[in-house]
Coordinates of C-alpha atoms in Angstrom, one line a residue:
X1 CA 167.5 144.8 105.7
X2 CA 165.8 148.0 106.7
X3 CA 162.3 149.0 107.8
X4 CA 159.8 149.8 105.1
X5 CA 156.5 151.6 105.6
X6 CA 153.3 149.7 104.7
X7 CA 151.6 150.9 101.6
X8 CA 148.1 152.2 102.3
X9 CA 146.3 149.1 101.0
X10 CA 148.7 146.8 103.1
X11 CA 147.8 148.9 106.1
X12 CA 144.1 148.5 105.4
X13 CA 144.5 144.7 105.2
X14 CA 146.4 144.7 108.5
X15 CA 143.7 146.7 110.3
X16 CA 140.7 144.9 108.7
X17 CA 141.7 141.6 110.3
X18 CA 139.8 140.1 113.2
X19 CA 139.9 136.7 115.0
X20 CA 137.0 135.4 112.9
X21 CA 138.2 136.9 109.6
X22 CA 142.0 136.5 109.3
X23 CA 143.5 138.3 106.3
X24 CA 146.0 135.7 105.1
X25 CA 146.4 134.1 101.7
X26 CA 147.0 130.4 101.4
X27 CA 148.2 127.9 98.9
X28 CA 147.9 124.1 99.4
X29 CA 150.6 122.3 97.3
X30 CA 150.5 118.6 96.8
X31 CA 153.8 116.8 96.1
X32 CA 154.5 113.3 95.0
X33 CA 156.6 111.4 97.6
X34 CA 159.5 109.0 97.1
X35 CA 159.2 107.6 100.6
X36 CA 157.1 107.8 103.8
X37 CA 159.7 110.2 105.3
X38 CA 159.5 112.7 102.4
X39 CA 157.2 115.0 104.4
X40 CA 159.6 115.2 107.4
X41 CA 162.5 115.9 105.0
X42 CA 160.5 118.6 103.4
X43 CA 159.8 120.3 106.7
X44 CA 163.6 120.3 107.5
X45 CA 164.3 121.8 104.1
X46 CA 161.7 124.6 104.5
X47 CA 163.1 125.6 107.9
X48 CA 166.7 125.6 106.7
X49 CA 165.9 127.6 103.6
X50 CA 163.6 130.1 105.3
X51 CA 166.4 131.7 107.2
X52 CA 168.0 132.8 103.9
X53 CA 164.9 134.5 102.4
X54 CA 165.0 138.1 103.6
X55 CA 161.2 138.7 103.1
X56 CA 160.4 135.8 105.5
X57 CA 162.2 137.5 108.3
X58 CA 160.1 140.7 108.2
X59 CA 157.6 141.4 110.9
X60 CA 155.0 144.2 111.0
X61 CA 155.3 146.8 113.7
X62 CA 152.9 149.7 114.6
X63 CA 154.3 153.2 114.1
X64 CA 153.5 156.1 116.3
X65 CA 155.9 158.7 115.0
X66 CA 154.4 162.1 114.2
X67 CA 154.7 161.9 110.4
X68 CA 153.3 158.3 110.3
X69 CA 151.1 158.2 113.3
X70 CA 148.9 155.1 113.3
X71 CA 150.8 153.5 110.5
X72 CA 153.0 150.4 110.4
X73 CA 156.3 149.2 109.0
X74 CA 157.9 146.0 107.9
X75 CA 161.2 145.4 109.7
X76 CA 163.5 142.5 110.3
X77 CA 162.5 140.4 113.4
X78 CA 165.6 140.4 115.7
X79 CA 164.6 137.0 117.1
X80 CA 163.5 135.3 113.9
X81 CA 163.4 131.5 114.2
X82 CA 162.2 129.4 111.2
X83 CA 161.0 126.7 113.6
X84 CA 158.3 129.1 114.8
X85 CA 156.8 129.1 111.3
X86 CA 157.4 125.6 109.9
X87 CA 155.3 122.8 111.4
X88 CA 155.2 119.1 110.7
X89 CA 151.8 117.5 111.2
X90 CA 150.7 113.9 111.7
X91 CA 149.9 111.9 108.5
X92 CA 146.5 112.5 107.1
X93 CA 144.2 111.0 104.4
X94 CA 142.5 114.3 103.7
X95 CA 144.8 117.3 103.0
X96 CA 141.8 119.7 102.6
X97 CA 140.2 118.7 105.9
X98 CA 143.4 119.7 107.7
X99 CA 144.0 122.8 105.6
X100 CA 140.5 124.1 106.4
X101 CA 141.2 124.0 110.1
X102 CA 144.6 125.6 109.7
X103 CA 143.2 128.4 107.5
X104 CA 140.8 129.5 110.2
X105 CA 143.7 130.3 112.6
X106 CA 145.0 133.8 112.5
X107 CA 148.7 134.3 112.1
X108 CA 150.6 135.6 115.1
X109 CA 150.9 139.3 114.7
X110 CA 154.1 139.8 116.8
X111 CA 156.1 137.5 114.5
X112 CA 156.7 137.6 110.7
X113 CA 153.2 136.8 109.5
X114 CA 153.6 133.6 107.6
X115 CA 153.5 129.8 108.2
X116 CA 154.3 126.6 106.3
X117 CA 152.4 123.5 107.4
X118 CA 153.7 120.1 106.1
X119 CA 151.1 117.4 105.9
X120 CA 152.4 113.9 105.2
X121 CA 150.0 111.7 103.4
X122 CA 148.8 108.4 105.0
X123 CA 149.4 106.7 101.6
X124 CA 153.1 107.3 101.9
X125 CA 153.4 108.4 98.3
X126 CA 152.4 112.1 98.7
X127 CA 152.6 115.0 101.1
X128 CA 151.2 118.5 101.1
X129 CA 152.4 121.9 102.2
X130 CA 150.0 124.7 103.2
X131 CA 151.6 128.1 102.9
X132 CA 150.0 131.0 104.7
X133 CA 151.0 134.6 104.1
X134 CA 149.3 137.7 105.6
X135 CA 147.9 140.0 102.9
X136 CA 149.8 142.9 104.5
X137 CA 153.1 141.0 104.0
X138 CA 152.4 139.9 100.4
X139 CA 149.9 139.8 97.6
X140 CA 149.6 136.8 95.4
X141 CA 152.7 137.6 93.3
X142 CA 154.8 138.4 96.3
X143 CA 153.7 135.3 98.1
X144 CA 154.6 133.2 95.1
X145 CA 158.1 134.7 95.1
X146 CA 158.5 134.1 98.9
X147 CA 157.3 130.5 98.5
X148 CA 159.7 130.0 95.6
X149 CA 162.6 131.0 97.8
X150 CA 162.1 127.9 100.0
X151 CA 161.4 125.4 97.1
X152 CA 164.1 123.7 95.1
X153 CA 166.2 126.2 93.0
X154 CA 165.1 126.5 89.3
X155 CA 167.5 127.4 86.5
X156 CA 165.9 130.2 84.5
X157 CA 167.3 132.0 81.4
X158 CA 168.9 135.3 82.4
X159 CA 167.5 138.6 81.1
X160 CA 169.9 140.6 78.9
X161 CA 171.4 143.4 80.9
X162 CA 170.0 146.9 80.5
X163 CA 172.2 149.4 78.7
X164 CA 174.0 151.6 81.2
X165 CA 173.1 155.3 81.2
X166 CA 176.0 157.8 80.9
X167 CA 177.0 159.2 84.3
X168 CA 175.6 162.6 85.3
X169 CA 177.1 165.0 87.7
X170 CA 175.1 166.3 90.7
X171 CA 174.9 169.8 89.2
X172 CA 173.2 168.4 86.1
X173 CA 170.6 166.6 88.2
X174 CA 169.8 169.8 90.1
X175 CA 169.5 171.9 86.9
X176 CA 167.3 169.2 85.3
X177 CA 164.9 169.3 88.4
X178 CA 164.7 173.1 88.3
X179 CA 163.9 173.2 84.6
X180 CA 161.2 170.6 85.1
X181 CA 159.4 172.5 87.9
X182 CA 157.2 174.8 85.7
X183 CA 155.9 171.8 83.8
X184 CA 155.3 169.7 86.9
X185 CA 153.0 172.1 88.8
X186 CA 150.1 171.9 86.3
X187 CA 150.5 168.2 86.2
X188 CA 150.3 167.9 90.0
X189 CA 147.2 170.0 90.1
X190 CA 145.6 168.0 87.3
X191 CA 146.6 164.8 89.1
X192 CA 145.0 165.9 92.4
X193 CA 141.8 166.9 90.6
X194 CA 141.8 163.6 88.7
X195 CA 142.2 161.7 92.0
X196 CA 139.2 163.5 93.5
X197 CA 137.1 162.8 90.4
X198 CA 138.1 159.2 90.4
X199 CA 137.2 158.8 94.1
X200 CA 133.7 160.4 93.5
X201 CA 133.2 158.1 90.5
X202 CA 134.1 155.0 92.5
X203 CA 131.8 156.0 95.3
X204 CA 128.9 156.7 93.0
X205 CA 129.5 153.3 91.2
X206 CA 129.6 151.5 94.5
X207 CA 126.2 153.1 95.5
X208 CA 124.7 152.0 92.2
X209 CA 126.1 148.4 92.6
X210 CA 124.0 147.9 95.7
X211 CA 120.8 148.3 93.8
X212 CA 118.9 145.6 91.8
X213 CA 119.1 141.9 92.1
X214 CA 120.2 140.3 95.4
X215 CA 122.4 137.3 96.0
X216 CA 121.1 134.0 97.4
X217 CA 121.2 133.8 101.2
X218 CA 123.6 130.9 100.7
X219 CA 126.4 133.4 100.0
X220 CA 125.9 135.4 103.2
X221 CA 126.1 134.2 106.7
X222 CA 126.7 135.2 110.3
X223 CA 130.5 134.7 110.7
X224 CA 131.4 131.5 112.6
X225 CA 135.2 131.8 112.3
X226 CA 135.3 128.3 111.0
X227 CA 136.8 127.3 107.6
X228 CA 136.4 124.5 105.1
X229 CA 138.5 124.1 101.9
X230 CA 138.1 122.0 98.8
X231 CA 139.9 121.8 95.4
X232 CA 138.9 121.1 91.8
X233 CA 141.3 120.2 88.9
X234 CA 140.3 120.8 85.3
X235 CA 142.1 120.1 82.1
X236 CA 143.2 123.4 80.5
X237 CA 142.6 121.9 77.1
X238 CA 138.9 121.5 77.9
X239 CA 138.8 125.2 78.9
X240 CA 140.4 126.2 75.6
X241 CA 137.9 124.1 73.6
X242 CA 135.1 126.0 75.2
X243 CA 136.8 129.3 74.6
X244 CA 137.5 128.6 71.0
X245 CA 134.0 127.5 70.3
X246 CA 132.0 130.1 72.4
X247 CA 134.5 133.0 72.4
X248 CA 135.9 135.2 75.1
X249 CA 139.0 134.6 77.2
X250 CA 140.2 131.8 79.4
X251 CA 139.4 133.9 82.4
X252 CA 135.8 134.6 81.1
X253 CA 135.2 130.8 80.8
X254 CA 136.6 130.2 84.3
X255 CA 134.4 132.9 85.8
X256 CA 131.3 131.6 83.9
X257 CA 132.0 128.2 85.3
X258 CA 131.7 129.7 88.8
X259 CA 128.3 131.2 87.9
X260 CA 127.1 127.8 86.6
X261 CA 128.4 126.0 89.6
X262 CA 126.6 128.4 91.9
X263 CA 123.3 127.7 90.1
X264 CA 123.8 123.9 90.3
X265 CA 124.8 124.2 94.0
X266 CA 121.7 126.2 94.8
X267 CA 119.5 123.8 92.9
X268 CA 121.0 120.9 94.9
X269 CA 120.1 122.8 98.1
X270 CA 116.5 123.4 96.9
X271 CA 117.1 127.2 96.9
X272 CA 115.6 129.5 94.3
X273 CA 117.8 130.9 91.6
X274 CA 115.3 133.3 89.9
X275 CA 116.6 136.9 90.1
X276 CA 119.8 135.7 91.7
X277 CA 122.8 137.6 90.3
X278 CA 125.5 137.9 93.0
X279 CA 128.2 140.6 92.6
X280 CA 131.6 139.0 92.1
X281 CA 134.8 141.0 92.8
X282 CA 137.5 140.0 90.3
X283 CA 140.8 141.6 91.6
X284 CA 143.2 143.2 89.1
X285 CA 146.9 143.7 89.8
X286 CA 148.2 147.2 89.2
X287 CA 151.8 146.1 90.1
X288 CA 154.5 147.5 87.8
X289 CA 158.0 146.1 87.5
X290 CA 160.8 148.0 89.3
X291 CA 158.5 150.1 91.4
X292 CA 159.8 151.7 94.5
X293 CA 157.9 149.3 96.8
X294 CA 157.5 146.1 94.8
X295 CA 156.3 144.2 97.9
X296 CA 153.3 146.5 98.5
X297 CA 149.8 145.5 97.4
X298 CA 148.8 147.3 94.2
X299 CA 145.3 146.1 93.6
X300 CA 142.1 147.3 91.9
X301 CA 139.2 145.1 90.7
X302 CA 136.3 144.6 88.4
X303 CA 132.8 144.1 89.8
X304 CA 130.4 141.9 87.7
X305 CA 127.0 140.3 88.2
X306 CA 127.2 136.5 87.9
X307 CA 124.2 135.4 85.8
X308 CA 123.2 132.6 88.2
X309 CA 119.6 133.1 87.3
X310 CA 120.1 132.2 83.6
X311 CA 119.6 128.5 82.9
X312 CA 121.6 128.5 79.6
X313 CA 125.4 127.9 80.0
X314 CA 126.3 129.7 76.8
X315 CA 124.3 132.7 77.7
X316 CA 125.9 132.8 81.1
X317 CA 129.3 132.8 79.4
X318 CA 128.2 135.6 77.0
X319 CA 127.0 137.7 79.9
X320 CA 130.3 137.3 81.7
X321 CA 132.3 138.1 78.6
X322 CA 130.2 141.2 77.9
X323 CA 130.6 142.4 81.5
X324 CA 134.4 141.8 81.5
X325 CA 134.8 143.7 78.2
X326 CA 132.9 146.6 79.6
X327 CA 135.1 146.6 82.7
X328 CA 138.3 146.4 80.7
X329 CA 137.1 149.3 78.4
X330 CA 136.6 151.4 81.5
X331 CA 139.9 150.3 83.0
X332 CA 140.8 149.3 86.6
X333 CA 140.8 152.8 87.9
X334 CA 137.0 153.3 87.6
X335 CA 133.9 151.7 88.8
X336 CA 132.7 150.0 92.0
X337 CA 135.4 147.3 91.8
X338 CA 138.2 149.9 92.2
X339 CA 137.3 150.7 95.9
X340 CA 140.7 149.4 97.0
X341 CA 142.2 152.5 95.3
X342 CA 140.6 154.7 97.9
X343 CA 143.0 153.3 100.5
X344 CA 145.6 155.7 99.1
X345 CA 143.5 158.7 100.2
X346 CA 143.0 157.6 103.8
X347 CA 145.6 158.7 106.4
X348 CA 147.3 156.0 108.4
X349 CA 145.4 156.7 111.6
X350 CA 142.1 156.6 109.6
X351 CA 143.0 153.0 108.5
X352 CA 143.5 152.1 112.2
X353 CA 140.3 153.6 113.4
X354 CA 137.9 152.6 110.6
X355 CA 139.5 149.3 109.5
X356 CA 137.2 147.0 111.4
X357 CA 134.1 148.9 110.1
X358 CA 135.4 148.6 106.5
X359 CA 135.8 144.9 106.9
X360 CA 132.2 144.5 108.1
X361 CA 131.0 146.6 105.1
X362 CA 132.5 144.2 102.6
X363 CA 129.2 142.5 102.1
X364 CA 127.7 145.8 100.9
X365 CA 130.4 145.9 98.1
X366 CA 130.5 142.4 96.8
X367 CA 129.0 138.9 97.5
X368 CA 131.8 136.5 96.4
X369 CA 135.4 136.8 95.5
X370 CA 136.7 135.2 92.3
X371 CA 140.4 135.8 91.9
X372 CA 143.1 134.4 89.7
X373 CA 146.6 133.7 91.1
X374 CA 149.4 133.5 88.5
X375 CA 151.8 130.5 88.7
X376 CA 154.9 129.8 86.7
X377 CA 154.7 127.6 83.6
X378 CA 157.6 125.4 84.7
X379 CA 157.4 122.6 87.3
X380 CA 158.3 123.3 90.9
X381 CA 159.9 120.8 93.3
X382 CA 160.7 120.4 97.0
X383 CA 163.4 118.1 98.1
X384 CA 163.4 116.6 94.6
X385 CA 159.6 115.8 94.9
X386 CA 157.4 117.2 92.1
X387 CA 154.6 119.7 92.8
X388 CA 151.6 118.0 91.2
X389 CA 148.7 120.1 92.4
X390 CA 148.4 123.6 93.8
X391 CA 145.2 125.2 95.2
X392 CA 145.3 128.9 95.9
X393 CA 143.1 129.9 98.9
X394 CA 141.7 133.4 99.4
X395 CA 140.7 135.2 102.6
X396 CA 136.9 135.2 103.4
X397 CA 135.3 138.5 103.9
X398 CA 133.1 139.1 106.9
X399 CA 129.5 138.0 106.3
X400 CA 130.4 136.0 103.2
X401 CA 130.3 132.2 102.9
X402 CA 132.5 131.4 99.9
X403 CA 135.6 132.6 98.1
X404 CA 137.1 131.2 94.9
X405 CA 140.7 131.4 93.8
X406 CA 142.0 130.0 90.5
X407 CA 145.5 129.0 89.2
X408 CA 146.7 127.4 86.1
X409 CA 149.7 125.0 86.5
X410 CA 151.3 122.6 84.1
X411 CA 148.3 122.0 81.8
X412 CA 145.6 122.1 84.6
X413 CA 143.3 124.6 86.2
X414 CA 143.1 124.4 90.0
X415 CA 140.1 125.9 91.8
X416 CA 140.8 126.6 95.5
X417 CA 137.6 127.0 97.5
X418 CA 137.4 128.5 100.9
X419 CA 134.0 128.6 102.8
X420 CA 132.6 129.2 106.2
X421 CA 132.4 125.6 107.5
X422 CA 129.1 126.1 109.3
X423 CA 127.4 128.0 106.5
X424 CA 128.7 125.7 103.8
X425 CA 128.9 122.1 105.1
X426 CA 128.3 121.0 101.5
X427 CA 131.3 122.6 99.9
X428 CA 132.0 119.2 98.2
X429 CA 128.7 119.6 96.3
X430 CA 129.9 123.0 95.0
X431 CA 133.2 121.5 94.0
X432 CA 131.5 118.7 92.0
X433 CA 129.3 121.4 90.4
X434 CA 132.4 123.1 89.0
X435 CA 133.4 119.9 87.2
X436 CA 129.9 119.3 86.0
X437 CA 129.6 122.8 84.6
X438 CA 132.7 122.3 82.4
X439 CA 131.4 119.0 81.2
X440 CA 128.1 120.5 80.1
X441 CA 129.8 123.5 78.5
X442 CA 131.9 121.1 76.5
X443 CA 128.8 119.2 75.5
X444 CA 127.0 122.3 74.1
X445 CA 130.2 123.6 72.4
X446 CA 131.3 120.4 70.6
X447 CA 129.6 119.8 67.2

C-alpha cells in the first residue's frame, strides 16, 4: 500500500469537521442472532477480518510539501491494531439510543478514521453493528465496500474478462501523444473556460436559492453536539404502488414522503407550515468505474424545495417530481446543488484555512439533507447471522437539526434519521410521521 493524496472534496470534508459536527457516515445494521453470545463472536470476527482489508488500515496525514502545501494524504498506519477500532458494548434493549450517543463522538484523527461498534441485544436473539467511516476516507459506495470486506464472503458471478489490447511499443506511445497535442490545446482552453462558467453559474444559483420562502425554525438550531437516531422500515411494494398510480420514480416518492412527514411533524409541534418550503440537498454521485482514484468522493447534488406548505399529498409528490425532472434536465454540474464541485477549484491550503467557515455556511445553502445510499440486492451476513435491517446515517451540518438517509434492502426501504438531540427530542414523532405519510399516500392512490 502506498500513500494517496486526498481528492479536493475529501480534503474539504476533513477540514470542515469540528468537535460538535463530526464528518463521519454511519450505518446501523441489525442481525438475527442464533445465541446470546452471537454479538461477542461478531466482534471477534470483525477484528480478525479488518486486518486483511487494506482500506481499513489507511490513516489521513497532513502534507506540508511545497507542491501540496496544506493538503493531506491517505497512507498505511504503521501501528494499525483492529482492536482500536472494534468495540463490544453491553447488551441493550434500544440499538438506536446507543447509536445516537456513539454518532456524536468524533473519530480519532490520528488513527484510520473508522469504527465498528457491536451492540448485543438484551433479547438474546439479535445484535447490531454500528459502522462509522469518516467522509474523507469513504463516501457511501466506498464505505459499503469497506464494510463488505469484514462481513461474510458472498459468492458473486464473475464479470467476463475484457479483451486484451495489442501491445504497443514506447515509441508508438510517444508519437501518439505528440500527434494528439494540437487537438488537445483547444480542448484544454475550452475546458478551463467551461469550468469558470460553471463556477459562476453555481454561485449565481446559490445566491438565488437563498431567496424566497424560509424553512421552519424546527430545522435550524444552535449546535449542541448531541445526536439522536431513529429508523423507519417501509415495504418497497407500497412505494411501488404509489409510484405506479401517481407517477414519478421511486426516489421521487421517497423524497415526497419526507416532505409530508415534515408537515405532520410540524403540525404535531403546533408550528405553522404556511409558506414553509425548506431546501433539501439531494446528493448525486459522479463516480465513474475504473477512475484513477476510485476511493475519492465524487459528489454533486440537486437542490429542491420540499412542499411542506401544501396540504395535498399527491400535489406534494407532483411538485417533487417536477423539481427532480428539472434538476436532471440541467444535469449534476449546474445549479446551487452542485456547490461541492467548487472544491476542485480551491487550493489545498485554501481548504485548510476556510474549511471551518464553509461548514458554518452550510445552513445558507440547504436546510435538510435527503440522501440515498445504495445497497446490494443480495442478503448480507456476519458470522452466519442474517442482516435483517440496515439504517444509513448521514452527517449533520452545522446549524441544522435533521438529516435523512435512505436505503433499499431486500424488499424494504430503510430511513435512517439523525438529529440534534436537544433540538429534536421528538425524533420518534417524525419517524412515525414517515410511516403515516406512506399510509395516506396509499389511501389516496388506491381505487
